[in-house]
Short mmCIF file of C-alpha atoms and ligand atoms in Angstrom, two decimals:
data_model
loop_
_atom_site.label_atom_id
_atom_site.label_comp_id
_atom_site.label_asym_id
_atom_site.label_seq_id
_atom_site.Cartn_x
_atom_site.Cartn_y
_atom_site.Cartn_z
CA UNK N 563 0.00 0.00 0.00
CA UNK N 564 1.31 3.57 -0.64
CA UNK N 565 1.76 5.83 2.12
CA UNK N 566 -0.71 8.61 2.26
CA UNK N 567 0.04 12.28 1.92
CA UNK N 568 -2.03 15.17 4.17
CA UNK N 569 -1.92 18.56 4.27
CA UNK N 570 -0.05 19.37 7.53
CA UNK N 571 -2.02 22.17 8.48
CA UNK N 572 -4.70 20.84 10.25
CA UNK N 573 -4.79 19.67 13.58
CA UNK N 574 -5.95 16.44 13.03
CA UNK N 575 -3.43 15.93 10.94
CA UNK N 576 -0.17 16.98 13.44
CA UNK N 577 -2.37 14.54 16.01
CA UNK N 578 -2.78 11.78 13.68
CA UNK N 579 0.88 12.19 12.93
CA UNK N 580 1.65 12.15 16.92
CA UNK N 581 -0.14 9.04 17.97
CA UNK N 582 1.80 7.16 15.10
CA UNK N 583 5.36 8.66 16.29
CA UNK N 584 3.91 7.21 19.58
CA UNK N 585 3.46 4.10 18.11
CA UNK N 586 6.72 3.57 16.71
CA UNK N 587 6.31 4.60 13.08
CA UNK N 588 7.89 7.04 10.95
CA UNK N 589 6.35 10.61 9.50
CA UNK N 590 7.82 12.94 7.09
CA UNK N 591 7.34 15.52 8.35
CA UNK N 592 8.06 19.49 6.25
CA UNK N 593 11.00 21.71 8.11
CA UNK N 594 12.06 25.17 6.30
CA UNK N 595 15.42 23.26 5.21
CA UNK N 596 14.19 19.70 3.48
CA UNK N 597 11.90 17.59 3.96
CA UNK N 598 12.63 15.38 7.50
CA UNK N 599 11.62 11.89 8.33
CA UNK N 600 11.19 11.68 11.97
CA UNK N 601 10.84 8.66 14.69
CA UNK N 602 11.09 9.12 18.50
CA UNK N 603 14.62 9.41 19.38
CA UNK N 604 13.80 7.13 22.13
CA UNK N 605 12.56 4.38 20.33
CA UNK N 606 14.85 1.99 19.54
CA UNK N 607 12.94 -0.10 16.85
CA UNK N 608 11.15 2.97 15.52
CA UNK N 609 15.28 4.42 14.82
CA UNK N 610 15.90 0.78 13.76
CA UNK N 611 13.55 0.59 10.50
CA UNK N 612 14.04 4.62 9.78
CA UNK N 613 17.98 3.22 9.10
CA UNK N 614 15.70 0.67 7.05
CA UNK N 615 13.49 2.68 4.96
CA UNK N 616 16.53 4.96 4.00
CA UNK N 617 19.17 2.44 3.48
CA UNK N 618 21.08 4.77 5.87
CA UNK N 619 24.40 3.37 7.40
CA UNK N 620 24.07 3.11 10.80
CA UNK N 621 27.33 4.78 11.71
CA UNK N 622 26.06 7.84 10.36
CA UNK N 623 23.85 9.52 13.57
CA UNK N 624 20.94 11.85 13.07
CA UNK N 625 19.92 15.11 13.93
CA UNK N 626 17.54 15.36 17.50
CA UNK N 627 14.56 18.09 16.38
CA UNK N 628 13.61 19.90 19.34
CA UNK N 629 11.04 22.76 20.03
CA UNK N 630 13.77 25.33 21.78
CA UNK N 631 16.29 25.19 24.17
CA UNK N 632 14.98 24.24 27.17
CA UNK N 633 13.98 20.53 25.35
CA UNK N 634 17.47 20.53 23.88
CA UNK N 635 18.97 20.50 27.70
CA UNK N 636 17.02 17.56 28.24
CA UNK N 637 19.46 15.90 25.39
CA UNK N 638 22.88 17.71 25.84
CA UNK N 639 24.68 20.06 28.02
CA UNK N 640 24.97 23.62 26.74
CA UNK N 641 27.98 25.28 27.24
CA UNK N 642 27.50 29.53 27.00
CA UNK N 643 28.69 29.69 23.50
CA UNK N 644 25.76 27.24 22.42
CA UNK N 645 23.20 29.17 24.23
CA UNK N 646 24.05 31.97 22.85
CA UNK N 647 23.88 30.53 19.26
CA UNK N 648 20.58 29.20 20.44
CA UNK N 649 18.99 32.75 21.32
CA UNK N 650 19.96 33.89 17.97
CA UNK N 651 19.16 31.42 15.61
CA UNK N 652 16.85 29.13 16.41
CA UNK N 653 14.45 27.89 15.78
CA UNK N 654 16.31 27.89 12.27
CA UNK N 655 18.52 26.16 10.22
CA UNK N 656 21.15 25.80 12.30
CA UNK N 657 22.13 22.33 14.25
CA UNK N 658 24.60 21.93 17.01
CA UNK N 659 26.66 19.50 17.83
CA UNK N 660 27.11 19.29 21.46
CA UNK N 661 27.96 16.75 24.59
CA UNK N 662 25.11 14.33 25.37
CA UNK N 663 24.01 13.93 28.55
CA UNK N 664 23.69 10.86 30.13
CA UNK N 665 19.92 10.89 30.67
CA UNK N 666 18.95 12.16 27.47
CA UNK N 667 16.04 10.73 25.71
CA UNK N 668 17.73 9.03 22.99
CA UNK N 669 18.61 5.76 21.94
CA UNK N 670 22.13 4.45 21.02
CA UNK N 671 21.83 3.98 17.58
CA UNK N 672 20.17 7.70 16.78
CA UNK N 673 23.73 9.05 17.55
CA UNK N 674 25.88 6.35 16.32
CA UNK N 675 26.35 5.71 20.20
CA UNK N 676 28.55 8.74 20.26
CA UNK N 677 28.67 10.83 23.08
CA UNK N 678 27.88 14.20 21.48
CA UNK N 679 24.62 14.83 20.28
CA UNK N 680 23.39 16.52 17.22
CA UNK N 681 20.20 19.05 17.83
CA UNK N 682 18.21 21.43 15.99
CA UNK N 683 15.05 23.30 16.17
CA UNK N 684 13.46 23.82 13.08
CA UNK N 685 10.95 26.48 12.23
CA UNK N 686 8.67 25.33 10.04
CA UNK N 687 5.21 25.44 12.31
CA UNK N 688 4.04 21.96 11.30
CA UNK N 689 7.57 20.34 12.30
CA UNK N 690 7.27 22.40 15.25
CA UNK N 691 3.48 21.66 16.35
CA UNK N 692 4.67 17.80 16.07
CA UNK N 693 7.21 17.59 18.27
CA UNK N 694 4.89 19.47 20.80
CA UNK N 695 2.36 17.03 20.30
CA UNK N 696 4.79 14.28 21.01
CA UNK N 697 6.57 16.66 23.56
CA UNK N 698 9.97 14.40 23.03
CA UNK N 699 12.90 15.12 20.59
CA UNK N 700 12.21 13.49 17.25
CA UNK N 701 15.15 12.52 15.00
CA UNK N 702 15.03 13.24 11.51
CA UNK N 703 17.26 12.74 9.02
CA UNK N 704 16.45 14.04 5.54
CA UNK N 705 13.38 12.01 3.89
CA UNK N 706 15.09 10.45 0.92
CA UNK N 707 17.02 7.23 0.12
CA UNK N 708 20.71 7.91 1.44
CA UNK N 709 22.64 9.14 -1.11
CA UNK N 710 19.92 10.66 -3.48
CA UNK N 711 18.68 14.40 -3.64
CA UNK N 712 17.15 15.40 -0.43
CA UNK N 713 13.67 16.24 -0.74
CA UNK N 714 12.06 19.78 -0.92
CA UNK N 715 8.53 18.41 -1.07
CA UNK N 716 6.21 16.20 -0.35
CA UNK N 717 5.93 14.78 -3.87
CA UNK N 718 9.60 14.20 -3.37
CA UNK N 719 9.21 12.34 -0.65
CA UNK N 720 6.76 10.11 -1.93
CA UNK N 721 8.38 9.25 -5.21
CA UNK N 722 11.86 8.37 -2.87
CA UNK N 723 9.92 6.39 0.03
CA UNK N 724 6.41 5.78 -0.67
CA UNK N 725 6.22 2.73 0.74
CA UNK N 726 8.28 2.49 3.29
CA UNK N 727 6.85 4.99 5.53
CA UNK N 728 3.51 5.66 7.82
CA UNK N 729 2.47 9.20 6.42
CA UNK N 730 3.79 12.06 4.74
CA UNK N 731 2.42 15.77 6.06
CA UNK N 732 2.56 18.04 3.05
CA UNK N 733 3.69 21.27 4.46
CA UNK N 734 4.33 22.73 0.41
CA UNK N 735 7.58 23.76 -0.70
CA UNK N 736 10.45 24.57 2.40
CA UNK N 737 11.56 27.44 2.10
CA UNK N 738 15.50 27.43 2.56
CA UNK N 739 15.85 24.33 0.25
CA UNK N 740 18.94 23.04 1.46
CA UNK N 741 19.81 21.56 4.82
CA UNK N 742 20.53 23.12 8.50
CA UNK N 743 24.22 24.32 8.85
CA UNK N 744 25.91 21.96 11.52
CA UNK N 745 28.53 23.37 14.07
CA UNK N 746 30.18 21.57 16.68
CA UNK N 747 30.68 23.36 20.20
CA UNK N 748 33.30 21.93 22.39
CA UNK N 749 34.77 23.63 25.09
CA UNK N 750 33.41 26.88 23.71
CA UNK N 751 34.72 27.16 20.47
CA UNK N 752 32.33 26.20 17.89
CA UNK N 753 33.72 24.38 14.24
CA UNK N 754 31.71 24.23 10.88
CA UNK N 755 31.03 20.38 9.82
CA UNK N 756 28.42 21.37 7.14
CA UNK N 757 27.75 24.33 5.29
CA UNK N 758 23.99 25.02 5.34
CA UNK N 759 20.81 27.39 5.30
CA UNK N 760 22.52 29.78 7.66
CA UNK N 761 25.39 30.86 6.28
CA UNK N 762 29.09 31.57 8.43
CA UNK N 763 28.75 35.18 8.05
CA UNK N 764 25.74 35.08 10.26
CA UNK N 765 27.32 32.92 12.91
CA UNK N 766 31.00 34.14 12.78
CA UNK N 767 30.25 37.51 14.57
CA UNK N 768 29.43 35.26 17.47
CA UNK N 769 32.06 32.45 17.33
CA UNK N 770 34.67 34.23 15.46
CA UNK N 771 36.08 33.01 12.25
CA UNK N 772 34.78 29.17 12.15
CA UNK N 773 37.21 26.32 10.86
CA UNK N 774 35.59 24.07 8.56
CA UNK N 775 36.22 20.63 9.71
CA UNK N 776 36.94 18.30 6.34
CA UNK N 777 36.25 14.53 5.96
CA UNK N 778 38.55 12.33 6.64
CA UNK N 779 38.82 8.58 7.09
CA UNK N 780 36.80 9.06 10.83
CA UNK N 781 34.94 12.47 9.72
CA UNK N 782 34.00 13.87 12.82
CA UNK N 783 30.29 14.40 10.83
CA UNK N 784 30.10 11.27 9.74
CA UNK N 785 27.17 11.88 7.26
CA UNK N 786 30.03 13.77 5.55
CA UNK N 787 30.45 10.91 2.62
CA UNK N 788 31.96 12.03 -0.56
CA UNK N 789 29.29 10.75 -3.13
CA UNK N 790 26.19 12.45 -1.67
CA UNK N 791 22.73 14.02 -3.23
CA UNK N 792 23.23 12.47 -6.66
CA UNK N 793 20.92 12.41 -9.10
CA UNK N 794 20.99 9.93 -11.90
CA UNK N 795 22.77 12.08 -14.53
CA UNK N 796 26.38 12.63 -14.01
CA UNK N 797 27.36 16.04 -12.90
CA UNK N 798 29.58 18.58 -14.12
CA UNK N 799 30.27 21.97 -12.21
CA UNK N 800 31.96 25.27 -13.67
CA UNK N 801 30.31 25.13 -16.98
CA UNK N 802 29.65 27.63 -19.47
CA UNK N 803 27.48 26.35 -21.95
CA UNK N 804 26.33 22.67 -22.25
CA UNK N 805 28.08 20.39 -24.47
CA UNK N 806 26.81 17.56 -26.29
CA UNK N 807 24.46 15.11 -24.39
CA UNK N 808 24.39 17.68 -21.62
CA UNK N 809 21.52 19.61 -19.95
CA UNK N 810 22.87 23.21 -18.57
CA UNK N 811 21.55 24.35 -14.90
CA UNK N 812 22.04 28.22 -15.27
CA UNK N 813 22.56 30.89 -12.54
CA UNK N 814 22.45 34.47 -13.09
CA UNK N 815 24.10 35.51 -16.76
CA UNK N 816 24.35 31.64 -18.10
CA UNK N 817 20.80 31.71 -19.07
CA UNK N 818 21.00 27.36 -19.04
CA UNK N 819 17.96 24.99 -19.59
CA UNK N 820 16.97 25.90 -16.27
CA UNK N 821 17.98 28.91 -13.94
CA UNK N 822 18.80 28.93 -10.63
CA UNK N 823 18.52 32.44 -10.09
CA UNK N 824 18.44 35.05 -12.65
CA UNK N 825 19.09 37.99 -10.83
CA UNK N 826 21.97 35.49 -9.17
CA UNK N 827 20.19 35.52 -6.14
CA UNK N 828 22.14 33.12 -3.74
CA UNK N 829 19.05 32.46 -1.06
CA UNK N 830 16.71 32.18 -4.46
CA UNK N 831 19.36 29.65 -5.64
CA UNK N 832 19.34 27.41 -2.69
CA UNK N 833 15.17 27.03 -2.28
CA UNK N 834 15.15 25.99 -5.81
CA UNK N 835 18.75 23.96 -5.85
CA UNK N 836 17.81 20.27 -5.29
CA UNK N 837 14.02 20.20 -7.40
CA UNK N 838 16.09 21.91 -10.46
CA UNK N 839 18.63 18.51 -10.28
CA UNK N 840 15.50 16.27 -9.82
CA UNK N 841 13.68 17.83 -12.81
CA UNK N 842 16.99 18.46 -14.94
CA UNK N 843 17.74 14.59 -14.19
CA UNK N 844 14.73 13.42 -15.67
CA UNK N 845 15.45 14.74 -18.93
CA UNK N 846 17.26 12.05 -20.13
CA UNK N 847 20.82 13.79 -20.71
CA UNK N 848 23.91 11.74 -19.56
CA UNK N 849 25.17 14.80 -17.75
CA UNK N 850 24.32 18.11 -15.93
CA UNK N 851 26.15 20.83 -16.40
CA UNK N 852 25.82 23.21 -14.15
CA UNK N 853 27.43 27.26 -14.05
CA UNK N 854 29.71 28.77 -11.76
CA UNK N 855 28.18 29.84 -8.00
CA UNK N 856 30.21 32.22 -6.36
CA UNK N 857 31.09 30.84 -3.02
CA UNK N 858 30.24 33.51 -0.91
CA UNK N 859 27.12 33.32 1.79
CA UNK N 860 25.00 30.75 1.07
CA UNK N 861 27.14 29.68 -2.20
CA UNK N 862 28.76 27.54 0.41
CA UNK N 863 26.33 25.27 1.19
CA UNK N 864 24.98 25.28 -2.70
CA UNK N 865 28.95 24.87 -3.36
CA UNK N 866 29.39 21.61 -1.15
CA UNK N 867 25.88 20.08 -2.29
CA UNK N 868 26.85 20.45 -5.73
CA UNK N 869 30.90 18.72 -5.24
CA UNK N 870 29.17 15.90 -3.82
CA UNK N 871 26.99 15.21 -6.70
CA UNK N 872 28.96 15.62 -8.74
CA UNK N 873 31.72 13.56 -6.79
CA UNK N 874 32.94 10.06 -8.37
CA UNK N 875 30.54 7.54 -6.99
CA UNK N 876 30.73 3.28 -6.28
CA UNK N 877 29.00 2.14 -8.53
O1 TXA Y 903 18.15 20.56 7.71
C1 TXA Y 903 18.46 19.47 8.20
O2 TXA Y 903 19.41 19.35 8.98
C2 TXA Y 903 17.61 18.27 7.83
C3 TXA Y 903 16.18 18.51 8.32
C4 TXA Y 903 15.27 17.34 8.09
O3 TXA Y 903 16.20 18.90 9.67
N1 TXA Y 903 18.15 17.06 8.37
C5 TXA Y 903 19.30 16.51 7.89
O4 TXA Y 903 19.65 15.34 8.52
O5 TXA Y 903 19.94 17.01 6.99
P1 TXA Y 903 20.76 14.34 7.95
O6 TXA Y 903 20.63 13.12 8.77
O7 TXA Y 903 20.59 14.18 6.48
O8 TXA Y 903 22.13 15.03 8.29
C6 TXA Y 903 22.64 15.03 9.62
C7 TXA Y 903 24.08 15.47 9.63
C8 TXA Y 903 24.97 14.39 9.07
O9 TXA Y 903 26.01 14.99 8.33
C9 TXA Y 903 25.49 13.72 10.36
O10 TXA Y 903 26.68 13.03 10.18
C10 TXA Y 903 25.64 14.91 11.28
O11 TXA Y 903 24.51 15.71 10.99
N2 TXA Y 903 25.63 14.51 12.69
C11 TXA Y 903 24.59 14.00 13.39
N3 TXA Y 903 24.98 13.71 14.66
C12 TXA Y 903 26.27 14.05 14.76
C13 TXA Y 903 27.23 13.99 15.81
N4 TXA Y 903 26.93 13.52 17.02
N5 TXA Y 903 28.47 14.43 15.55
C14 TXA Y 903 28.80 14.92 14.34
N6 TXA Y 903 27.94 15.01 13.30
C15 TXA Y 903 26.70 14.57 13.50
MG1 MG Y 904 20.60 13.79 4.20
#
C-alpha cells in the first residue's frame, strides 16, 4: 500500500501524525530546510527501520529536532557559546553539535552511540506543532534514500519512500531548500562540519572566524560521505554552456535549460537547488552541467551540495 500524503495544516493531521510517532512509526514531516523523516529518538525499533526505509548506514547519527532550548537540555549540556547561538538562531537552520548527557532521551543507535549529540530546532510550524504534540525530541534525518537528492517536497518524498513509511504531512515547498548548517561546540569554540541554510557570516560575529572541519577517514560528521545528493545524470560543475548530451543548470548571466537564479540571487538559488537537479535529471541527458556559483554566503552550502553530486561515486 502507498503511504498517504495530508496537508499538515490541520490539527488532526499533526495529532494523527503524533499518535503514530507514539506508536513507533515514521512521518515525514516538512521543516524550512528539506523535507525530515522523523521517529522518537527514544525508540529503539522505531530508529531501527528509519535506518531501514533509508538504506542509511548506521554509523552515520541523526539530527535530535527539538522545540527550543529548554527541550534541547534535556538531550545535551549547553555550554555559554551554544546558548548563545541558540537565542539567535533558532528555531532555524542551524544544528549543534554538542555533549550528550547521560539521561537524554535518545537511543544508542540515533547518535551512532557517540557521546555528542546533534540538535536542531526547526521552524517550520508543522515540524514544530509535532514535536509538541509528542513533547519528546524526534530525529530526523532528511526524507530520501541515502545518497539521493534530499527532498524539498512532499511529492519528493513520496516518489523516494512511498512505501516504506507511515504518512507524509505536506507542508508545500520549504523554504531554505537546502539543509541546517551543523557546528560543533566543544569547550566553547564552535567548528563548521556542514555548510547550510545559515550561512558563516551570520554565525562568525558570534564564534569568530569558524574552521571548517573536512572529511577524513573518521569524519568527525560522519554523514560527511563524498558521493552524496546524486541524481541519476552525471554532474559537471563550472560550466559555461552545455556540451553535447548535456543539460545546462544556469545561474544568473548563463541563461541554461533551467535557472537557478536570474538575478543570481544566492538564497533564491538554494530554495530551488535540489528540485532543479530532480527535474533536470529526468530529462534524459547523460550529464548536468551546471554554471559557476560564487562561493560567498549561502554559495557555500549550494557549493558543497553540488561537489558531492557531482563527486565520483561506487557504482
Ligand atoms: O536541515 C536538516 O538538517 C535536515 C532537516 C530534516 O532537519 N536534516 C538533515 O539530517 O539534513 P541528515 O541526517 O541528512 O544530516 C545530519 C548530519 C549528518 O552529516 C550527520 O553526520 C551529522 O549531521 N551529525 C549528526 N549527529 C552528529 C554527531 N553527534 N556528531 C557529528 N555530526 C553529527
Ligand atoms: Mg541527508
Amino acid at each position: 500500500m502507498s503511504t498517504e500524503i495530508i496537508p499538515a495544516s490541520h490539527d488532526e493531521a499533526i495529532e494523527r501524525a503524533a499518535d503514530l510517532l507514539r506508536g513507533g512509526g515514521l512521518v515525514a514531516m516538512p521543516t524550512e530546510t528539506v523535507y525530515g523523516l522523523a521517529a522518537n529518538a527514544a525508540d529503539a525499533d522505531a530508529v531501527a527501520r528509519l535506518y531501514e526505509a533509508k538504506g542509511r548506514p548506521r554509523f552515520n547519527p541523526l539530527i535530535a529536532h527539538v522545540t527550543d532550548a529548554a527541550m534541547a537540555a534535556r538531550l545535551a549540556h549547553v555550554p555559554e557559546l551554544a546558548r548563545g547561538l541558540m537565542q539567535a538562531f533558532w528555531p532555524g537552520p542551524l544544528t549543534l553539535v554538542l555533549p550528550k548527557k547521560s539521561t537524554a532521551p535518545i537511543c544508542d543507535l540515533a547518535n551512532a552511540g557517540l557521546d555528542s549529540v546533534a540538535i536542531r530546532a526547526p521552524a517550520h510550524p508543522a515540524a514544530q506543532a509535532l514535536i509538541r504534540a509528542v513533547d519528546r525530541p524526534l530525529v530526523a534525518p532528511s526524507a530520501n534514500p541515502s545518497g539521493s537528492i534530499s527532498p524539498t517536497t512532499a511529492q519528493h518524498v513520496f516518489e523516494g519512500l512511498g512505501h516504506k513509511i507511515d504518512l507524509i504531512l505536506d507542508g508545500g515547498a520549504c523554504p531554505v531548500g537546502v539543509e541546517s548548517t551543523v557546528v560543533m561546540v566543544e569547550d566553547e569554540t564552535a567548528s563548521l562540519l556542514r555548510p547550510g541554510g545559515l550561512d558563516r557570516g551570520a554565525i562568525e560575529p558570534l564564534t569568530g572566524p569558524l574552521q571548517r572541519v573536512e572529511d577524513s577517514a573518521t569524519p568527525a560528521s560522519p554523514g560527511m560521505l563524498k558521493s552524496h545528493y546524486a541524481p541519476g545524470a552525471k554532474v559537471r560543475l563550472n560550466a559555461s554552456e552545455a556540451r553535447d548530451d548535456e543539460v545546462l543548470l544556469g545561474f544568473g548571466q548563463v541563461a541554461g535549460d533551467l535557472n537557478l537564479s536570474e538575478t543570481g540571487d544566492l538564497a533564491e538559488a538554494a530554495t530551488g537547488l535540489f528540485a532543479a537537479l530532480r527535474q533536470l535529471d529526468t530529462s534524459g541527458a547523460a550529464t548536468i552541467a551546471v554554471a559557476p556559483i560564487p562561493a560567498t554566503g549561502l554559495g557555500e552550502a549550494i557549493n558543497d551540495r553540488l561537489q558531492r553530486a557531482a563527486a565520483p561515486r561506487d557504482s
